[in-house]
């Protein structure tokens, strides 16, 4: 069974631009979570979706948004990029509605210049 | 509050055992996890333990859980150079309606000949 895939793997943007990252969960998994990883802040939770509904959101500004499609694929969007948004963005999927083990993708490394 | 703590660095000789320690805060956490991250990669799930267990063994990996002290450890037997990576401890809080993993800062394991 294929693992979690994320596209693109690397991205370079400039301040003020916006970016969309994509995540395809493991087949059959319905929950997708997003995390931001930076050297300074470590791994921080962004949001979690289940059956197209956002169930939980981390402490990030409104510039960070996401959505989930009916096939469980998810996208996250960051508008008006800032230098501090440079990070590794990790997507994780899990099977069911309740707490489940999360499996991570390889991440998208975003560099904002 | 949410806080998972780990020591930041561990150096071991090849062939020795490595022990990585972690303390967590939410006594209601049902599952506790260990993830491994190699350079430039996402998070790889190594193992997890259910809170009603004291120990779990999986090949070279042994997880010990002391629920009273909220202490989790990961022992890697016969440590190899391929084990060099960052190891993250994570808890899934069962209180507050969370649907997310809370990560420690990660322990960088360096294996030398």
PDB file of C-alpha atoms in Angstrom:
ATOM      1  CA  UNK A   1       0.000   0.000   0.000  1.00  0.00           C
ATOM      2  CA  UNK A   2       1.444   3.368  -0.979  1.00  0.00           C
ATOM      3  CA  UNK A   3       2.358   5.742   1.813  1.00  0.00           C
ATOM      4  CA  UNK A   4       1.411   9.365   2.294  1.00  0.00           C
ATOM      5  CA  UNK A   5       2.522  11.475  -0.642  1.00  0.00           C
ATOM      6  CA  UNK A   6       3.103  15.198  -0.678  1.00  0.00           C
ATOM      7  CA  UNK A   7       3.660  17.536  -3.578  1.00  0.00           C
ATOM      8  CA  UNK A   8       5.700  19.431  -4.336  1.00  0.00           C
ATOM      9  CA  UNK A   9       8.698  18.269  -2.320  1.00  0.00           C
ATOM     10  CA  UNK A  10      10.508  21.588  -2.567  1.00  0.00           C
ATOM     11  CA  UNK A  11       9.277  25.086  -3.172  1.00  0.00           C
ATOM     12  CA  UNK A  12      10.849  28.516  -3.295  1.00  0.00           C
ATOM     13  CA  UNK A  13       8.630  31.573  -3.027  1.00  0.00           C
ATOM     14  CA  UNK A  14       9.073  35.248  -2.284  1.00  0.00           C
ATOM     15  CA  UNK A  15       7.474  37.290   0.454  1.00  0.00           C
ATOM     16  CA  UNK A  16       3.896  38.257  -0.240  1.00  0.00           C
ATOM     17  CA  UNK A  17       3.191  35.355  -2.556  1.00  0.00           C
ATOM     18  CA  UNK A  18       0.850  32.518  -1.731  1.00  0.00           C
ATOM     19  CA  UNK A  19       1.429  28.792  -1.892  1.00  0.00           C
ATOM     20  CA  UNK A  20      -0.663  25.626  -2.032  1.00  0.00           C
ATOM     21  CA  UNK A  21       0.653  22.296  -0.805  1.00  0.00           C
ATOM     22  CA  UNK A  22      -0.979  18.978  -1.523  1.00  0.00           C
ATOM     23  CA  UNK A  23      -1.246  15.746   0.438  1.00  0.00           C
ATOM     24  CA  UNK A  24      -2.603  12.365  -0.597  1.00  0.00           C
ATOM     25  CA  UNK A  25      -3.249  10.090   2.376  1.00  0.00           C
ATOM     26  CA  UNK A  26      -2.788   6.367   2.546  1.00  0.00           C
ATOM     27  CA  UNK A  27      -5.613   4.631   0.709  1.00  0.00           C
ATOM     28  CA  UNK A  28      -8.563   4.184   3.053  1.00  0.00           C
ATOM     29  CA  UNK A  29      -7.418   6.799   5.537  1.00  0.00           C
ATOM     30  CA  UNK A  30      -9.942   9.530   6.137  1.00  0.00           C
ATOM     31  CA  UNK A  31      -8.135  11.832   8.543  1.00  0.00           C
ATOM     32  CA  UNK A  32      -5.399  14.200   7.420  1.00  0.00           C
ATOM     33  CA  UNK A  33      -3.347  16.418   9.707  1.00  0.00           C
ATOM     34  CA  UNK A  34      -0.795  19.078   8.877  1.00  0.00           C
ATOM     35  CA  UNK A  35       2.251  20.054  10.910  1.00  0.00           C
ATOM     36  CA  UNK A  36       4.909  22.717  10.499  1.00  0.00           C
ATOM     37  CA  UNK A  37       8.479  21.902  11.442  1.00  0.00           C
ATOM     38  CA  UNK A  38      11.068  24.622  12.018  1.00  0.00           C
ATOM     39  CA  UNK A  39      14.406  24.555  13.848  1.00  0.00           C
ATOM     40  CA  UNK A  40      13.175  27.116  16.348  1.00  0.00           C
ATOM     41  CA  UNK A  41       9.654  25.921  17.101  1.00  0.00           C
ATOM     42  CA  UNK A  42       9.930  22.220  16.374  1.00  0.00           C
ATOM     43  CA  UNK A  43       6.833  20.368  15.238  1.00  0.00           C
ATOM     44  CA  UNK A  44       3.693  22.441  15.511  1.00  0.00           C
ATOM     45  CA  UNK A  45       0.170  21.304  14.706  1.00  0.00           C
ATOM     46  CA  UNK A  46      -1.623  23.287  11.999  1.00  0.00           C
ATOM     47  CA  UNK A  47      -4.987  21.593  11.467  1.00  0.00           C
ATOM     48  CA  UNK A  48      -6.765  18.286  11.116  1.00  0.00           C
ATOM     49  CA  UNK A  49      -9.497  17.216   8.722  1.00  0.00           C
ATOM     50  CA  UNK A  50     -11.837  14.284   8.770  1.00  0.00           C
ATOM     51  CA  UNK A  51     -14.445  13.666   6.079  1.00  0.00           C
ATOM     52  CA  UNK A  52     -13.944  17.131   4.628  1.00  0.00           C
ATOM     53  CA  UNK A  53     -14.482  18.842   7.993  1.00  0.00           C
ATOM     54  CA  UNK A  54     -11.846  20.692   9.955  1.00  0.00           C
ATOM     55  CA  UNK A  55     -12.022  19.284  13.458  1.00  0.00           C
ATOM     56  CA  UNK A  56      -9.121  21.050  15.075  1.00  0.00           C
ATOM     57  CA  UNK A  57      -6.875  23.988  14.356  1.00  0.00           C
ATOM     58  CA  UNK A  58      -3.568  24.977  15.853  1.00  0.00           C
ATOM     59  CA  UNK A  59      -2.412  28.394  16.899  1.00  0.00           C
ATOM     60  CA  UNK A  60      -1.536  29.825  13.505  1.00  0.00           C
ATOM     61  CA  UNK A  61      -2.725  33.027  11.832  1.00  0.00           C
ATOM     62  CA  UNK A  62      -5.579  33.045   9.370  1.00  0.00           C
ATOM     63  CA  UNK A  63      -3.111  33.154   6.497  1.00  0.00           C
ATOM     64  CA  UNK A  64      -2.866  29.417   6.967  1.00  0.00           C
ATOM     65  CA  UNK A  65      -5.856  27.524   5.680  1.00  0.00           C
ATOM     66  CA  UNK A  66      -6.680  24.084   4.445  1.00  0.00           C
ATOM     67  CA  UNK A  67      -9.315  21.881   3.014  1.00  0.00           C
ATOM     68  CA  UNK A  68     -10.042  18.242   2.393  1.00  0.00           C
ATOM     69  CA  UNK A  69     -11.724  16.764  -0.624  1.00  0.00           C
ATOM     70  CA  UNK A  70     -14.202  13.913  -0.857  1.00  0.00           C
ATOM     71  CA  UNK A  71     -11.395  11.512  -1.800  1.00  0.00           C
ATOM     72  CA  UNK A  72      -9.601  12.483   1.452  1.00  0.00           C
ATOM     73  CA  UNK A  73      -6.846  14.336  -0.361  1.00  0.00           C
ATOM     74  CA  UNK A  74      -5.991  17.575   1.370  1.00  0.00           C
ATOM     75  CA  UNK A  75      -4.461  20.891   0.496  1.00  0.00           C
ATOM     76  CA  UNK A  76      -3.100  23.639   2.658  1.00  0.00           C
ATOM     77  CA  UNK A  77      -2.679  27.207   1.569  1.00  0.00           C
ATOM     78  CA  UNK A  78      -0.521  29.963   2.957  1.00  0.00           C
ATOM     79  CA  UNK A  79      -1.262  33.457   1.743  1.00  0.00           C
ATOM     80  CA  UNK A  80       0.926  36.553   1.970  1.00  0.00           C
ATOM     81  CA  UNK A  81       4.034  34.549   2.732  1.00  0.00           C
ATOM     82  CA  UNK A  82       6.483  35.780   5.335  1.00  0.00           C
ATOM     83  CA  UNK A  83      10.129  34.811   5.812  1.00  0.00           C
ATOM     84  CA  UNK A  84       9.149  32.982   8.986  1.00  0.00           C
ATOM     85  CA  UNK A  85       6.928  30.623   7.010  1.00  0.00           C
ATOM     86  CA  UNK A  86      10.033  28.867   5.711  1.00  0.00           C
ATOM     87  CA  UNK A  87       9.685  25.377   7.096  1.00  0.00           C
ATOM     88  CA  UNK A  88       9.107  21.720   6.410  1.00  0.00           C
ATOM     89  CA  UNK A  89       5.371  21.106   6.131  1.00  0.00           C
ATOM     90  CA  UNK A  90       4.389  17.585   7.038  1.00  0.00           C
ATOM     91  CA  UNK A  91       1.142  15.856   6.318  1.00  0.00           C
ATOM     92  CA  UNK A  92      -0.020  12.821   8.261  1.00  0.00           C
ATOM     93  CA  UNK A  93      -2.925  10.483   7.692  1.00  0.00           C
ATOM     94  CA  UNK A  94      -4.785   8.092   9.915  1.00  0.00           C
ATOM     95  CA  UNK A  95      -7.567   5.650   9.366  1.00  0.00           C
ATOM     96  CA  UNK A  96     -10.547   6.510  11.416  1.00  0.00           C
ATOM     97  CA  UNK A  97     -12.601   8.980  13.287  1.00  0.00           C
ATOM     98  CA  UNK A  98     -11.061   8.490  16.714  1.00  0.00           C
ATOM     99  CA  UNK A  99      -7.502   8.737  17.774  1.00  0.00           C
ATOM    100  CA  UNK A 100      -5.424   6.654  15.462  1.00  0.00           C
ATOM    101  CA  UNK A 101      -1.791   6.210  14.673  1.00  0.00           C
ATOM    102  CA  UNK A 102      -0.611   8.852  12.250  1.00  0.00           C
ATOM    103  CA  UNK A 103       1.611   8.091   9.310  1.00  0.00           C
ATOM    104  CA  UNK A 104       3.640  10.910   7.876  1.00  0.00           C
ATOM    105  CA  UNK A 105       4.592  11.885   4.367  1.00  0.00           C
ATOM    106  CA  UNK A 106       8.048  13.070   3.309  1.00  0.00           C
ATOM    107  CA  UNK A 107       7.086  16.720   3.672  1.00  0.00           C
ATOM    108  CA  UNK A 108       7.251  19.802   1.510  1.00  0.00           C
ATOM    109  CA  UNK A 109      10.191  22.053   2.188  1.00  0.00           C
ATOM    110  CA  UNK A 110       9.193  25.678   1.651  1.00  0.00           C
ATOM    111  CA  UNK A 111      11.753  28.445   1.420  1.00  0.00           C
ATOM    112  CA  UNK A 112      10.497  32.023   1.455  1.00  0.00           C
ATOM    113  CA  UNK A 113      12.942  34.640   0.167  1.00  0.00           C
TER     114      UNK A 113
ATOM    115  CA  UNK B   1      -0.431  22.446  29.666  1.00  0.00           C
ATOM    116  CA  UNK B   2       1.005  20.597  26.766  1.00  0.00           C
ATOM    117  CA  UNK B   3       4.682  19.870  27.015  1.00  0.00           C
ATOM    118  CA  UNK B   4       6.702  16.854  26.021  1.00  0.00           C
ATOM    119  CA  UNK B   5      10.334  17.015  27.030  1.00  0.00           C
ATOM    120  CA  UNK B   6      13.342  15.145  25.715  1.00  0.00           C
ATOM    121  CA  UNK B   7      17.064  15.520  26.049  1.00  0.00           C
ATOM    122  CA  UNK B   8      18.456  17.043  22.874  1.00  0.00           C
ATOM    123  CA  UNK B   9      21.480  14.941  22.145  1.00  0.00           C
ATOM    124  CA  UNK B  10      22.802  11.411  22.690  1.00  0.00           C
ATOM    125  CA  UNK B  11      26.067   9.936  21.469  1.00  0.00           C
ATOM    126  CA  UNK B  12      26.707   6.188  21.550  1.00  0.00           C
ATOM    127  CA  UNK B  13      29.230   3.754  20.205  1.00  0.00           C
ATOM    128  CA  UNK B  14      28.213   1.350  17.485  1.00  0.00           C
ATOM    129  CA  UNK B  15      27.037  -1.919  19.001  1.00  0.00           C
ATOM    130  CA  UNK B  16      26.056  -0.375  22.333  1.00  0.00           C
ATOM    131  CA  UNK B  17      22.494   0.195  23.494  1.00  0.00           C
ATOM    132  CA  UNK B  18      20.905   3.625  23.226  1.00  0.00           C
ATOM    133  CA  UNK B  19      18.296   4.869  25.642  1.00  0.00           C
ATOM    134  CA  UNK B  20      16.262   7.937  24.757  1.00  0.00           C
ATOM    135  CA  UNK B  21      14.075   9.403  27.462  1.00  0.00           C
ATOM    136  CA  UNK B  22      10.918  11.482  27.360  1.00  0.00           C
ATOM    137  CA  UNK B  23       8.492  12.971  29.856  1.00  0.00           C
ATOM    138  CA  UNK B  24       4.966  13.932  28.950  1.00  0.00           C
ATOM    139  CA  UNK B  25       2.292  15.900  30.718  1.00  0.00           C
ATOM    140  CA  UNK B  26      -1.175  14.581  29.924  1.00  0.00           C
ATOM    141  CA  UNK B  27      -1.867  11.638  32.169  1.00  0.00           C
ATOM    142  CA  UNK B  28      -4.918  10.824  30.086  1.00  0.00           C
ATOM    143  CA  UNK B  29      -2.874  10.234  26.940  1.00  0.00           C
ATOM    144  CA  UNK B  30      -3.931   6.884  25.603  1.00  0.00           C
ATOM    145  CA  UNK B  31      -1.143   6.343  23.111  1.00  0.00           C
ATOM    146  CA  UNK B  32       2.487   7.400  23.174  1.00  0.00           C
ATOM    147  CA  UNK B  33       4.650   7.279  20.093  1.00  0.00           C
ATOM    148  CA  UNK B  34       8.215   7.236  18.911  1.00  0.00           C
ATOM    149  CA  UNK B  35       9.047   8.630  15.495  1.00  0.00           C
ATOM    150  CA  UNK B  36      12.388   8.721  13.677  1.00  0.00           C
ATOM    151  CA  UNK B  37      13.476  11.451  11.294  1.00  0.00           C
ATOM    152  CA  UNK B  38      16.487  11.097   9.044  1.00  0.00           C
ATOM    153  CA  UNK B  39      18.036  14.136   7.344  1.00  0.00           C
ATOM    154  CA  UNK B  40      15.768  15.611   4.705  1.00  0.00           C
ATOM    155  CA  UNK B  41      13.010  13.112   5.362  1.00  0.00           C
ATOM    156  CA  UNK B  42       9.596  13.004   6.987  1.00  0.00           C
ATOM    157  CA  UNK B  43       8.730  11.203  10.203  1.00  0.00           C
ATOM    158  CA  UNK B  44       8.861   7.447  10.302  1.00  0.00           C
ATOM    159  CA  UNK B  45       6.695   5.737  12.887  1.00  0.00           C
ATOM    160  CA  UNK B  46       8.932   3.448  14.898  1.00  0.00           C
ATOM    161  CA  UNK B  47       6.629   2.129  17.549  1.00  0.00           C
ATOM    162  CA  UNK B  48       3.888   3.096  19.946  1.00  0.00           C
ATOM    163  CA  UNK B  49       2.610   1.936  23.279  1.00  0.00           C
ATOM    164  CA  UNK B  50      -0.847   1.888  24.737  1.00  0.00           C
ATOM    165  CA  UNK B  51      -1.119   3.500  28.129  1.00  0.00           C
ATOM    166  CA  UNK B  52      -2.207   0.333  29.913  1.00  0.00           C
ATOM    167  CA  UNK B  53       1.085  -1.336  28.998  1.00  0.00           C
ATOM    168  CA  UNK B  54       4.390  -1.080  30.838  1.00  0.00           C
ATOM    169  CA  UNK B  55       6.620  -2.383  28.107  1.00  0.00           C
ATOM    170  CA  UNK B  56       6.585  -3.186  24.436  1.00  0.00           C
ATOM    171  CA  UNK B  57       9.322  -4.909  22.503  1.00  0.00           C
ATOM    172  CA  UNK B  58       9.721  -4.897  18.749  1.00  0.00           C
ATOM    173  CA  UNK B  59      12.942  -6.461  17.468  1.00  0.00           C
ATOM    174  CA  UNK B  60      15.759  -4.135  18.584  1.00  0.00           C
ATOM    175  CA  UNK B  61      13.360  -1.603  20.067  1.00  0.00           C
ATOM    176  CA  UNK B  62      12.049  -1.677  23.627  1.00  0.00           C
ATOM    177  CA  UNK B  63       9.635   0.917  24.934  1.00  0.00           C
ATOM    178  CA  UNK B  64       9.170   1.359  28.667  1.00  0.00           C
ATOM    179  CA  UNK B  65       6.312   3.370  30.125  1.00  0.00           C
ATOM    180  CA  UNK B  66       6.131   4.629  33.693  1.00  0.00           C
ATOM    181  CA  UNK B  67       2.682   6.117  33.915  1.00  0.00           C
ATOM    182  CA  UNK B  68       3.071   7.279  37.480  1.00  0.00           C
ATOM    183  CA  UNK B  69       6.061   9.456  36.560  1.00  0.00           C
ATOM    184  CA  UNK B  70       4.789  10.139  33.008  1.00  0.00           C
ATOM    185  CA  UNK B  71       8.090   8.873  31.685  1.00  0.00           C
ATOM    186  CA  UNK B  72       8.647   7.077  28.419  1.00  0.00           C
ATOM    187  CA  UNK B  73      11.866   5.596  27.130  1.00  0.00           C
ATOM    188  CA  UNK B  74      13.065   4.022  23.917  1.00  0.00           C
ATOM    189  CA  UNK B  75      15.900   1.542  24.031  1.00  0.00           C
ATOM    190  CA  UNK B  76      17.670   0.580  20.820  1.00  0.00           C
ATOM    191  CA  UNK B  77      19.751  -2.557  21.184  1.00  0.00           C
ATOM    192  CA  UNK B  78      22.936  -3.065  19.160  1.00  0.00           C
ATOM    193  CA  UNK B  79      22.847   0.489  17.816  1.00  0.00           C
ATOM    194  CA  UNK B  80      24.061   0.834  14.235  1.00  0.00           C
ATOM    195  CA  UNK B  81      25.233   3.826  12.224  1.00  0.00           C
ATOM    196  CA  UNK B  82      21.957   3.667  10.319  1.00  0.00           C
ATOM    197  CA  UNK B  83      20.196   4.499  13.569  1.00  0.00           C
ATOM    198  CA  UNK B  84      21.720   7.981  13.529  1.00  0.00           C
ATOM    199  CA  UNK B  85      18.715  10.295  13.301  1.00  0.00           C
ATOM    200  CA  UNK B  86      16.442  12.502  15.361  1.00  0.00           C
ATOM    201  CA  UNK B  87      13.969  10.645  17.535  1.00  0.00           C
ATOM    202  CA  UNK B  88      10.706  12.275  18.542  1.00  0.00           C
ATOM    203  CA  UNK B  89       8.508  11.282  21.399  1.00  0.00           C
ATOM    204  CA  UNK B  90       4.837  12.214  20.987  1.00  0.00           C
ATOM    205  CA  UNK B  91       1.673  11.957  22.999  1.00  0.00           C
ATOM    206  CA  UNK B  92      -1.936  12.036  21.922  1.00  0.00           C
ATOM    207  CA  UNK B  93      -3.756  13.977  24.650  1.00  0.00           C
ATOM    208  CA  UNK B  94      -7.095  12.499  25.499  1.00  0.00           C
ATOM    209  CA  UNK B  95      -8.391  15.602  27.217  1.00  0.00           C
ATOM    210  CA  UNK B  96      -9.621  18.884  25.815  1.00  0.00           C
ATOM    211  CA  UNK B  97     -11.040  17.410  22.647  1.00  0.00           C
ATOM    212  CA  UNK B  98      -7.711  17.424  20.889  1.00  0.00           C
ATOM    213  CA  UNK B  99      -7.103  15.529  17.705  1.00  0.00           C
ATOM    214  CA  UNK B 100      -3.400  16.051  17.361  1.00  0.00           C
ATOM    215  CA  UNK B 101      -0.001  14.794  18.357  1.00  0.00           C
ATOM    216  CA  UNK B 102       2.106  16.771  20.787  1.00  0.00           C
ATOM    217  CA  UNK B 103       5.790  16.328  20.015  1.00  0.00           C
ATOM    218  CA  UNK B 104       8.930  16.735  22.008  1.00  0.00           C
ATOM    219  CA  UNK B 105      11.822  18.721  20.564  1.00  0.00           C
ATOM    220  CA  UNK B 106      13.545  15.551  19.417  1.00  0.00           C
ATOM    221  CA  UNK B 107      16.710  13.761  20.507  1.00  0.00           C
ATOM    222  CA  UNK B 108      19.552  13.698  18.032  1.00  0.00           C
ATOM    223  CA  UNK B 109      21.251  10.302  18.198  1.00  0.00           C
ATOM    224  CA  UNK B 110      24.810  10.154  16.910  1.00  0.00           C
ATOM    225  CA  UNK B 111      26.353   6.707  16.498  1.00  0.00           C
ATOM    226  CA  UNK B 112      30.127   6.557  16.199  1.00  0.00           C
ATOM    227  CA  UNK B 113      32.468   3.654  15.478  1.00  0.00           C
TER     228      UNK B 113
END
